[in-house]
mmCIF file of N, CA and C in Angstrom:
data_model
loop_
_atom_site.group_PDB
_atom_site.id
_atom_site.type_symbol
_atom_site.label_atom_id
_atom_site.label_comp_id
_atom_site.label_asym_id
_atom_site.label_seq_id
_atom_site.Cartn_x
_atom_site.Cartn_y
_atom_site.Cartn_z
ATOM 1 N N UNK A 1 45.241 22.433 -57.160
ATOM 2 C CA UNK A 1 45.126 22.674 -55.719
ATOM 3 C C UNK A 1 46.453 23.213 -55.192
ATOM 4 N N UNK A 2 46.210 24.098 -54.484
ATOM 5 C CA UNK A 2 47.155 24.864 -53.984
ATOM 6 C C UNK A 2 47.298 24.818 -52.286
ATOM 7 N N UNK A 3 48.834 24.456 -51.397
ATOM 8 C CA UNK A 3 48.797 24.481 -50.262
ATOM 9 C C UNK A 3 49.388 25.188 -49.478
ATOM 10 N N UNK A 4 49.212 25.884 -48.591
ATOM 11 C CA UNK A 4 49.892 26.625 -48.193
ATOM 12 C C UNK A 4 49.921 26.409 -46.300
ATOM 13 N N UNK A 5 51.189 26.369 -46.034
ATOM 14 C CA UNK A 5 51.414 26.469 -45.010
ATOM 15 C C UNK A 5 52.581 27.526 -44.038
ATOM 16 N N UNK A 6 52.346 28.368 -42.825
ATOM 17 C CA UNK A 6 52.430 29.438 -42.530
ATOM 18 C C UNK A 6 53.366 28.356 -41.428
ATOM 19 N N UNK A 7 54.515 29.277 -41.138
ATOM 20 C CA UNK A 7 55.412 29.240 -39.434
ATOM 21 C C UNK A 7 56.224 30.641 -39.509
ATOM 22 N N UNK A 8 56.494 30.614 -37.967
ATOM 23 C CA UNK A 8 57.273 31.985 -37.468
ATOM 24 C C UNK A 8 56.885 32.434 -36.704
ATOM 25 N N UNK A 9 55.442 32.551 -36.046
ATOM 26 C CA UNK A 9 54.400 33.252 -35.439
ATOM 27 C C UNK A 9 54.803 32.425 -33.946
ATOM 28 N N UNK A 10 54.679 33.345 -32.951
ATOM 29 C CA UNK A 10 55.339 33.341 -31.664
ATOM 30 C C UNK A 10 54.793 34.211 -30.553
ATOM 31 N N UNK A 11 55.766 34.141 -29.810
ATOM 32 C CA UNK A 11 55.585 35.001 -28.361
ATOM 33 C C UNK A 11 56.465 36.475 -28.495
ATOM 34 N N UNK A 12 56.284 37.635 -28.541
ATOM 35 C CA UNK A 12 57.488 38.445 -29.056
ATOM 36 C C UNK A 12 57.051 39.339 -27.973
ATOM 37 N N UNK A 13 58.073 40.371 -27.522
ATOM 38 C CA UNK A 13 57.603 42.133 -26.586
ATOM 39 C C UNK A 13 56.825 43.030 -27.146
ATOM 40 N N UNK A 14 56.776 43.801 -26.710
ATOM 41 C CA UNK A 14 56.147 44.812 -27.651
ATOM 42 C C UNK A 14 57.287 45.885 -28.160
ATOM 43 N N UNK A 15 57.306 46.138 -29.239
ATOM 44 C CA UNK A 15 58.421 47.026 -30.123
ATOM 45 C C UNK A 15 59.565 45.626 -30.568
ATOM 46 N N UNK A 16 59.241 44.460 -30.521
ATOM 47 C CA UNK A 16 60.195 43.552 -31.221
ATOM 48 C C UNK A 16 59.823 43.097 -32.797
ATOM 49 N N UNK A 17 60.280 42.084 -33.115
ATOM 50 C CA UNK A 17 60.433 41.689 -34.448
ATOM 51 C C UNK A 17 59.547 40.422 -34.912
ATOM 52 N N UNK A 18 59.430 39.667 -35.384
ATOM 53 C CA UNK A 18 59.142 38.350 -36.034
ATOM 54 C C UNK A 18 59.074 38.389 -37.474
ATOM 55 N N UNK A 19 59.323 37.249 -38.056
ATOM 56 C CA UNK A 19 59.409 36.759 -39.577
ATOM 57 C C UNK A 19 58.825 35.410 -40.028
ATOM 58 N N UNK A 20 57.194 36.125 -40.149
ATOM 59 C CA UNK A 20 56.429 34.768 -40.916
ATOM 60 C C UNK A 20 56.656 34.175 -42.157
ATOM 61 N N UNK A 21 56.678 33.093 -42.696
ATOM 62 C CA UNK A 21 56.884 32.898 -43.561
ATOM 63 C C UNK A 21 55.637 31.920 -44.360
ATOM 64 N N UNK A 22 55.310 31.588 -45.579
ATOM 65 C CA UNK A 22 54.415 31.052 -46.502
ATOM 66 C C UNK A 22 54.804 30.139 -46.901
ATOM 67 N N UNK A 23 54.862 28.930 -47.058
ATOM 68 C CA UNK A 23 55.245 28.067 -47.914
ATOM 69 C C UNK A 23 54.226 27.325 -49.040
ATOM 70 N N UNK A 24 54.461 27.531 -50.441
ATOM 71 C CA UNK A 24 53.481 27.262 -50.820
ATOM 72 C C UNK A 24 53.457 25.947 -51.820
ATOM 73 N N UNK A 25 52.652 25.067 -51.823
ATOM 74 C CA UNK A 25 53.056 23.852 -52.136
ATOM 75 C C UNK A 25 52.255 23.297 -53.307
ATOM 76 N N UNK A 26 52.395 21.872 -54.436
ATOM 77 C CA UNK A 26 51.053 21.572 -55.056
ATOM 78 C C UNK A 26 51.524 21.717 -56.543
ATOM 79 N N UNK A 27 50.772 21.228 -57.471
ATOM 80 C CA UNK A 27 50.955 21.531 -58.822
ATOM 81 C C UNK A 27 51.193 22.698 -59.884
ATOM 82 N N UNK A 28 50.369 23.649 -59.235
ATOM 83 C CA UNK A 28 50.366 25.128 -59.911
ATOM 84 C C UNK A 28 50.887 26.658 -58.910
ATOM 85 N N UNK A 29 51.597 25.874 -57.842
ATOM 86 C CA UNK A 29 51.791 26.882 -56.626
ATOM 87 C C UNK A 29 52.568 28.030 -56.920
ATOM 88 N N UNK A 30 53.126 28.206 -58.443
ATOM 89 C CA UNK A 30 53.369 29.527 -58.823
ATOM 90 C C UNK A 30 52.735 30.002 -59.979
ATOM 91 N N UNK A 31 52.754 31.707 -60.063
ATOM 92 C CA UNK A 31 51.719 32.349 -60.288
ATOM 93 C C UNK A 31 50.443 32.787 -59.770
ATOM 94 N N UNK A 32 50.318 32.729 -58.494
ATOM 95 C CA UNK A 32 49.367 33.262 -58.014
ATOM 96 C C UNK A 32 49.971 34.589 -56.996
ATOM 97 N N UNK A 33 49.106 35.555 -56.987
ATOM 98 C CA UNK A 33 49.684 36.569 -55.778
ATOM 99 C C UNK A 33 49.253 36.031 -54.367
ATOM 100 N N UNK A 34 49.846 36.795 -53.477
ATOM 101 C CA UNK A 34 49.986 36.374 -52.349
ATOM 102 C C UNK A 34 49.456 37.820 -51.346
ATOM 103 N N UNK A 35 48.857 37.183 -50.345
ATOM 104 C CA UNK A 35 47.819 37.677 -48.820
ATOM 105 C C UNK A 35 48.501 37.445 -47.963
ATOM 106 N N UNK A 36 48.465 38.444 -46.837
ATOM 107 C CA UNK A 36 48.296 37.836 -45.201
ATOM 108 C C UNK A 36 47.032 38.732 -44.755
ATOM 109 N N UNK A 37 46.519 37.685 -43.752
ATOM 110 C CA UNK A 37 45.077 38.312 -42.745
ATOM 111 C C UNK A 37 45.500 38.209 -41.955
ATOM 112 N N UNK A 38 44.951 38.511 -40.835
ATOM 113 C CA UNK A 38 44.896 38.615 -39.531
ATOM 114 C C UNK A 38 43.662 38.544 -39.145
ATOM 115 N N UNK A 39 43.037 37.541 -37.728
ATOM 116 C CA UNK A 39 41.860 37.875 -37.448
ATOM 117 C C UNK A 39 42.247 37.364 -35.592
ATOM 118 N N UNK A 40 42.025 38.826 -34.659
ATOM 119 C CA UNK A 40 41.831 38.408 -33.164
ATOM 120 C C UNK A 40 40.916 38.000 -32.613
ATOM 121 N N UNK A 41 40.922 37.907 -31.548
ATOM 122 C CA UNK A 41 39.688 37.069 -30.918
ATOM 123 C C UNK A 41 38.649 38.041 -30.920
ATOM 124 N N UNK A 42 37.247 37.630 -31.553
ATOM 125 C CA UNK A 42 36.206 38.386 -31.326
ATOM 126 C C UNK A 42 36.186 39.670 -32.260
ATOM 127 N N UNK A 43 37.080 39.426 -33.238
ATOM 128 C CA UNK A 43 37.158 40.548 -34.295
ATOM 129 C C UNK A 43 37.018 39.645 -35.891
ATOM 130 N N UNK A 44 36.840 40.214 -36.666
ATOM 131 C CA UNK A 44 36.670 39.769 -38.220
ATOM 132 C C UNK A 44 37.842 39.819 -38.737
ATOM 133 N N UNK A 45 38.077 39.075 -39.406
ATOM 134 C CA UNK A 45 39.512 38.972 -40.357
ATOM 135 C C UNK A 45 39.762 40.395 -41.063
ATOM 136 N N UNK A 46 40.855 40.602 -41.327
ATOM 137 C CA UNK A 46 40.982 41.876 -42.116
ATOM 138 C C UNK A 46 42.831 41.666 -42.065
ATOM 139 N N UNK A 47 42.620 42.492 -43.513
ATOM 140 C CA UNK A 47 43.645 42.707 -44.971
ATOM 141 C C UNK A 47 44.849 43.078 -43.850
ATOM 142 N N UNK A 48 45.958 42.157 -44.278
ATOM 143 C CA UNK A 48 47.702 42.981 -43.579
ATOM 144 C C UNK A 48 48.292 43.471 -44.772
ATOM 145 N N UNK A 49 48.259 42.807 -45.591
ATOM 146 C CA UNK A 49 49.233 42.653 -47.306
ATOM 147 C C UNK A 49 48.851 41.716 -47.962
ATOM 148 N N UNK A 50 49.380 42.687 -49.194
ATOM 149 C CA UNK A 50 49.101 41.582 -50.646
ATOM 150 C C UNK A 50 50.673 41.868 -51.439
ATOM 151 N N UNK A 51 50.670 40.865 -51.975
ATOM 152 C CA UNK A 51 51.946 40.612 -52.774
ATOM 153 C C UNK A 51 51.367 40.380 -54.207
ATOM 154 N N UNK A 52 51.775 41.491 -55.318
ATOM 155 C CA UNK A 52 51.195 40.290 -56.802
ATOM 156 C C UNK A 52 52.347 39.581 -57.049
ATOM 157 N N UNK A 53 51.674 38.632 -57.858
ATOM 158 C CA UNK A 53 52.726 37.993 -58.717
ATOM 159 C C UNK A 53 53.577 38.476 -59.679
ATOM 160 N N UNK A 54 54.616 38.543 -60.842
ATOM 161 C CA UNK A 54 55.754 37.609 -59.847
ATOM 162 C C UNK A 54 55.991 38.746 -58.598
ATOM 163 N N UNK A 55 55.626 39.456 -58.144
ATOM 164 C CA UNK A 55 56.357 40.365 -57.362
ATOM 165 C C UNK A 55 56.078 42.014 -57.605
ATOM 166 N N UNK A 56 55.773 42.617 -58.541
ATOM 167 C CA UNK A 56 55.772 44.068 -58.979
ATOM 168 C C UNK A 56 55.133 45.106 -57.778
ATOM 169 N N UNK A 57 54.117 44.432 -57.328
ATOM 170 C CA UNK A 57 53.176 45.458 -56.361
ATOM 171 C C UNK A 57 53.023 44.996 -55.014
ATOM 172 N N UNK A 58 52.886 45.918 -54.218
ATOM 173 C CA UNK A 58 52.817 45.649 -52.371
ATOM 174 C C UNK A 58 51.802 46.380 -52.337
ATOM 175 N N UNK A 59 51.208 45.957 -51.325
ATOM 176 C CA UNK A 59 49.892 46.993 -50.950
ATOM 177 C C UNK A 59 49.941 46.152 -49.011
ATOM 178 N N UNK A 60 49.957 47.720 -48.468
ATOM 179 C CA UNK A 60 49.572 47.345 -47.056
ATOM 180 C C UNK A 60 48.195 47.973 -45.810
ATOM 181 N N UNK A 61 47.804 47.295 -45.601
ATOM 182 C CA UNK A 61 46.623 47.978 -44.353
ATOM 183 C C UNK A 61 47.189 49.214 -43.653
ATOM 184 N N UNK A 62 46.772 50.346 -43.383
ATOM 185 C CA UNK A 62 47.127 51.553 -42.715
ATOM 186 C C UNK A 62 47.648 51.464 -41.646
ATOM 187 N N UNK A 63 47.606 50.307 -40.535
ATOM 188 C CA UNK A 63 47.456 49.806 -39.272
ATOM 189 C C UNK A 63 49.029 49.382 -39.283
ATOM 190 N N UNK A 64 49.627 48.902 -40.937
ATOM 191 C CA UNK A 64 51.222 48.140 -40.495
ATOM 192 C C UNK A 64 51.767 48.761 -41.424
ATOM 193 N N UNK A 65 51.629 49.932 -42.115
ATOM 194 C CA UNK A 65 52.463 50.336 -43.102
ATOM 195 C C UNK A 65 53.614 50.547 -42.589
ATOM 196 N N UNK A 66 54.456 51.230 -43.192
ATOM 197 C CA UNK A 66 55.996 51.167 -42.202
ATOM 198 C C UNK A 66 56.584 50.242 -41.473
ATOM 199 N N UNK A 67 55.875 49.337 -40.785
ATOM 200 C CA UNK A 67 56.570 48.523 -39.762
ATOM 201 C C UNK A 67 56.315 46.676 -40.180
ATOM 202 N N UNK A 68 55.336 46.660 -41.266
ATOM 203 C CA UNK A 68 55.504 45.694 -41.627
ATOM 204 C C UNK A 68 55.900 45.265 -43.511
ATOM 205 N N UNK A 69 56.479 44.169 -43.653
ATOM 206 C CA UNK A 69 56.808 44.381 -45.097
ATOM 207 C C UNK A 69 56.739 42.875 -45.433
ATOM 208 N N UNK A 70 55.961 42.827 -47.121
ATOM 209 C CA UNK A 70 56.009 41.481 -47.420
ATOM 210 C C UNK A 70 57.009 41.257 -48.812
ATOM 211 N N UNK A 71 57.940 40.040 -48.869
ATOM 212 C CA UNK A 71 58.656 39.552 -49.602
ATOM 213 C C UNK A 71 57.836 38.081 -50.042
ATOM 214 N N UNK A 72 59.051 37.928 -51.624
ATOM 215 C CA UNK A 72 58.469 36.536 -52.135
ATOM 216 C C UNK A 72 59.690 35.924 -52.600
ATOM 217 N N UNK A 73 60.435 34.894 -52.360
ATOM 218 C CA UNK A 73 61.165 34.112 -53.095
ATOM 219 C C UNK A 73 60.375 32.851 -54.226
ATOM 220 N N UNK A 74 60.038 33.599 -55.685
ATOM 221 C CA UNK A 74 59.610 32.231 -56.087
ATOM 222 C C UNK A 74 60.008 31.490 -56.323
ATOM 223 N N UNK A 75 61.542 31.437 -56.220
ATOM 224 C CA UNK A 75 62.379 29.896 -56.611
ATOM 225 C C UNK A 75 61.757 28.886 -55.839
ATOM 226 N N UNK A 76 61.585 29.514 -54.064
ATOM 227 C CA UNK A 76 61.074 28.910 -53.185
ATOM 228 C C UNK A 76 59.501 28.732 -52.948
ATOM 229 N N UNK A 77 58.971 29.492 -53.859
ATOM 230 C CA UNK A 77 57.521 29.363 -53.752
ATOM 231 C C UNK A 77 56.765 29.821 -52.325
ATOM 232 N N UNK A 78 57.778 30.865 -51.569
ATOM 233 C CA UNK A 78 57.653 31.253 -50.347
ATOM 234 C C UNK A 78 57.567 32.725 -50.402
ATOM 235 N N UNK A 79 56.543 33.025 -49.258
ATOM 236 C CA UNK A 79 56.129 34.486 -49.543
ATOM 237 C C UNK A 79 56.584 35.024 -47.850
ATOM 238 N N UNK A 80 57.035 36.077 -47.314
ATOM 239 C CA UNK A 80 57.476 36.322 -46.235
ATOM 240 C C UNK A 80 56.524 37.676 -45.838
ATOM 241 N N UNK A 81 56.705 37.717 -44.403
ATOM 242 C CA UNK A 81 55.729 38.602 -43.961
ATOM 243 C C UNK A 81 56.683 39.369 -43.088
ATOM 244 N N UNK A 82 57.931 40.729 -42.538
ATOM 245 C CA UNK A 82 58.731 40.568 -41.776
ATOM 246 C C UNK A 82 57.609 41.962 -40.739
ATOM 247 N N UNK A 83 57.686 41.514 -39.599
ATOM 248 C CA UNK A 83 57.156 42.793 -38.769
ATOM 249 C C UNK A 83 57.889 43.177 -37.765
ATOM 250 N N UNK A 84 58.089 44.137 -37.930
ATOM 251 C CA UNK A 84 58.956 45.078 -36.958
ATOM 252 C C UNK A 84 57.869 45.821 -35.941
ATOM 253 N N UNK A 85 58.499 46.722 -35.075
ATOM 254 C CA UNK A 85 57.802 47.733 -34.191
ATOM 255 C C UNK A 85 56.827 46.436 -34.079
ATOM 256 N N UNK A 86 56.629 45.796 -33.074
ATOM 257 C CA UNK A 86 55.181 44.730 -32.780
ATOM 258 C C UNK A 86 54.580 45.850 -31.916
ATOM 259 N N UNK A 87 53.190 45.846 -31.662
ATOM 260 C CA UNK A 87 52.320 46.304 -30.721
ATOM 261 C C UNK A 87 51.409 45.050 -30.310
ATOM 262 N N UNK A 88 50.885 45.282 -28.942
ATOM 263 C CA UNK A 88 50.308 44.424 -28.363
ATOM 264 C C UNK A 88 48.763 44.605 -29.470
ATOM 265 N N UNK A 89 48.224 45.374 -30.310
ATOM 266 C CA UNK A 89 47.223 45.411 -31.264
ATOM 267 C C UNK A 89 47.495 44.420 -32.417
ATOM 268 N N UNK A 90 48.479 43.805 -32.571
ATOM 269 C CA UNK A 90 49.312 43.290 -33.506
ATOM 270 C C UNK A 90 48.895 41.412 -33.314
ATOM 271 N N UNK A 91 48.557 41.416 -31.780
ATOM 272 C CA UNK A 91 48.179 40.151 -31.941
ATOM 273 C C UNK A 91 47.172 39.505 -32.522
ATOM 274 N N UNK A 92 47.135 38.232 -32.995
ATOM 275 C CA UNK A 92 46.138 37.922 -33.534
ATOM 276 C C UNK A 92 46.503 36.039 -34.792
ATOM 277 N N UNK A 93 45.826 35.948 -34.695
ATOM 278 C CA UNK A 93 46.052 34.522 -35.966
ATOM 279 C C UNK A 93 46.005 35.240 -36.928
ATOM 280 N N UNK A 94 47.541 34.769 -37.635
ATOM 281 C CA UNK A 94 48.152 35.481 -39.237
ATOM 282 C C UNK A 94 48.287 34.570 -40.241
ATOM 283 N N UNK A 95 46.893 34.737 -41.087
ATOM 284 C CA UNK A 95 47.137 33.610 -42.509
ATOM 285 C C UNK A 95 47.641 34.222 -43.575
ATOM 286 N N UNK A 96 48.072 33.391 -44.167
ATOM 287 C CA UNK A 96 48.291 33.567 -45.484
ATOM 288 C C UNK A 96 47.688 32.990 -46.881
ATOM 289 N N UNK A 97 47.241 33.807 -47.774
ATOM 290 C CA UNK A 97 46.106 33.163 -49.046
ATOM 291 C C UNK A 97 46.698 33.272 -50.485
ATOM 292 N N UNK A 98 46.070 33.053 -50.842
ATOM 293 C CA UNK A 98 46.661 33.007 -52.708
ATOM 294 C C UNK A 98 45.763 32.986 -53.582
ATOM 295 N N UNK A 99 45.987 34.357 -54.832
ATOM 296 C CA UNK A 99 44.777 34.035 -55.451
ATOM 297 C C UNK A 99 45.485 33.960 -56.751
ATOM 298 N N UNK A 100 44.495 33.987 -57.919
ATOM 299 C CA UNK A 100 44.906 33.845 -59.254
ATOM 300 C C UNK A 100 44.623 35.310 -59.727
ATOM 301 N N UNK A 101 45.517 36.151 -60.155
ATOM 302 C CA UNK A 101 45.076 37.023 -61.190
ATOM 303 C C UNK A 101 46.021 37.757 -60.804
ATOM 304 N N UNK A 102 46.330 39.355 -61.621
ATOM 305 C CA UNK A 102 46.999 40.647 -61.441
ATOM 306 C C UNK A 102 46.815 41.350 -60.406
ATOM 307 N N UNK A 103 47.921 41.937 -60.084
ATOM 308 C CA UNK A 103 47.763 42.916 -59.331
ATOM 309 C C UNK A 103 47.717 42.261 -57.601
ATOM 310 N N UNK A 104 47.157 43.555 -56.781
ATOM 311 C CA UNK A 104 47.089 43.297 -55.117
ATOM 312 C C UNK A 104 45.454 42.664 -55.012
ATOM 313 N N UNK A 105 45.452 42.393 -54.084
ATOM 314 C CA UNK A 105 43.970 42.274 -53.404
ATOM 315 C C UNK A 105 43.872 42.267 -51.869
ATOM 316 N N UNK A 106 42.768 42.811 -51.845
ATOM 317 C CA UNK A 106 42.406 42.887 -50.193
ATOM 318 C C UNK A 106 41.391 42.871 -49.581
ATOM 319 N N UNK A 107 40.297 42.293 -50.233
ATOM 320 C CA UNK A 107 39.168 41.293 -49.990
ATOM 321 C C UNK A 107 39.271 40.034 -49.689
ATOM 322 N N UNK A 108 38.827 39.247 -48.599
ATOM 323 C CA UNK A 108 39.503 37.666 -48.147
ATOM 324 C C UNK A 108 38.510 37.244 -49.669
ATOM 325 N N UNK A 109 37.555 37.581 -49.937
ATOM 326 C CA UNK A 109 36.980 36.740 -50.630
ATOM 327 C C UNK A 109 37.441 36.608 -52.162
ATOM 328 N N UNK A 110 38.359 37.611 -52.108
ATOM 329 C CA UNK A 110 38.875 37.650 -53.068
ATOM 330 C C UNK A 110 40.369 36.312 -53.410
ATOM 331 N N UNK A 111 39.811 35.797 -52.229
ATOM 332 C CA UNK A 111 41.557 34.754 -52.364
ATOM 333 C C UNK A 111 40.749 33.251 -52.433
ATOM 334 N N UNK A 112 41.988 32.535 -52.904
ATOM 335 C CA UNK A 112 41.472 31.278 -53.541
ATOM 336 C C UNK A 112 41.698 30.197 -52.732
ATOM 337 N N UNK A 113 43.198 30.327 -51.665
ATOM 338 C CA UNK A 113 43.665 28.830 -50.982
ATOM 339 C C UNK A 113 43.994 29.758 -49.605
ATOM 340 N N UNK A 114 43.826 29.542 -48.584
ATOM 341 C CA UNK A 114 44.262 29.981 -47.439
ATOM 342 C C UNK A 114 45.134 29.064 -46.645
ATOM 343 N N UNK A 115 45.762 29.090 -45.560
ATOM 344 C CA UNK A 115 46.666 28.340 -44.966
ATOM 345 C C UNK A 115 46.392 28.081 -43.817
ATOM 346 N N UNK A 116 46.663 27.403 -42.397
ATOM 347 C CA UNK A 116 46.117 27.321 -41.289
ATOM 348 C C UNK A 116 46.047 28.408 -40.644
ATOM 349 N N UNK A 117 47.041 29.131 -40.778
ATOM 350 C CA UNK A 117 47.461 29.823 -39.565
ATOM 351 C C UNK A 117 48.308 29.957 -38.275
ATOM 352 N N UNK A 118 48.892 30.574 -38.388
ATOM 353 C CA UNK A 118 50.423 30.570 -37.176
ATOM 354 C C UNK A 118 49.815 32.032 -35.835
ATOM 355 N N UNK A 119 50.571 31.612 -34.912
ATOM 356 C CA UNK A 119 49.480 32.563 -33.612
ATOM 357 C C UNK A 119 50.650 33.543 -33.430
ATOM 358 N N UNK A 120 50.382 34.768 -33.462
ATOM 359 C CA UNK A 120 51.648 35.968 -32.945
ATOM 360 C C UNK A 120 50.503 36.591 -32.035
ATOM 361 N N UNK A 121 51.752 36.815 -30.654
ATOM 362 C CA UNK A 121 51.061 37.327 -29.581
ATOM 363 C C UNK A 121 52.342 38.425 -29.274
ATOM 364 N N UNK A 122 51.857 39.452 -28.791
ATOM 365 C CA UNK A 122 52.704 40.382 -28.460
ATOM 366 C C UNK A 122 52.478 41.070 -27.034
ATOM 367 N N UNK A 123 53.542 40.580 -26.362
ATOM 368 C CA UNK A 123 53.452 41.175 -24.921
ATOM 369 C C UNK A 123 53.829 42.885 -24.745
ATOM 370 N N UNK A 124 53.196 43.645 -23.477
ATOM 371 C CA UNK A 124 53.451 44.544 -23.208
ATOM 372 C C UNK A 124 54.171 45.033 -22.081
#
């Protein structure tokens, strides 16, 4: 069993910064790649980034390329999410998931442990 818990997620402007972070916890909490979703109110979850394991590949949604970027410290078993340029489109509840295998993914169903969720809202 794998746990994961998300902070960082806030109140920010629009064109500012924030830095989510993953913490991932539990018996086997390394080796798995690493997700963030996003899902706003009244919209369906959908793909921000994937991280593989240990690290080799990034893959990002069209919507944050450039302005958002994901890191992993596995000493720390922590996966980071940093977003720059915020847009008020940007808001939304930002999880983070973990699955087992190679490579990226970007199917939720494709992930194995998800995390609560941290709230980023972006003013205009």
């Amino acid at each position: 069993q794998v746990q994961l818990a998300e902070s960082g997620g806030g109140l920010v402007q629009a064109g500012g910064s924030l830095r989510l972070s993953c913490a991932a916890s539990g018996r086997t909490a390394s080796g798995y790649g690493m997700g963030w979703f996003r899902q706003a109110p009244g919209k369906e979850r959908e793909f921000v980034a994937s991280h593989s394991w240990p690290g080799g590949s990034t893959l990002y949604a069209y919507s944050v390329k450039g302005r958002f970027t994901t890191s992993r410290d596995n000493t720390k078993n922590t996966v980071y999410l940093q977003m720059n340029s915020l847009k008020p489109e940007d808001t939304a509840v930002y999880y983070c998931a973990a699955y087992r295998g190679i490579g990226v993914r970007t199917q939720w169903n494709e992930y194995d442990y998800w995390g609560q969720g941290t709230q980023v809202t972006v003013s205009s």
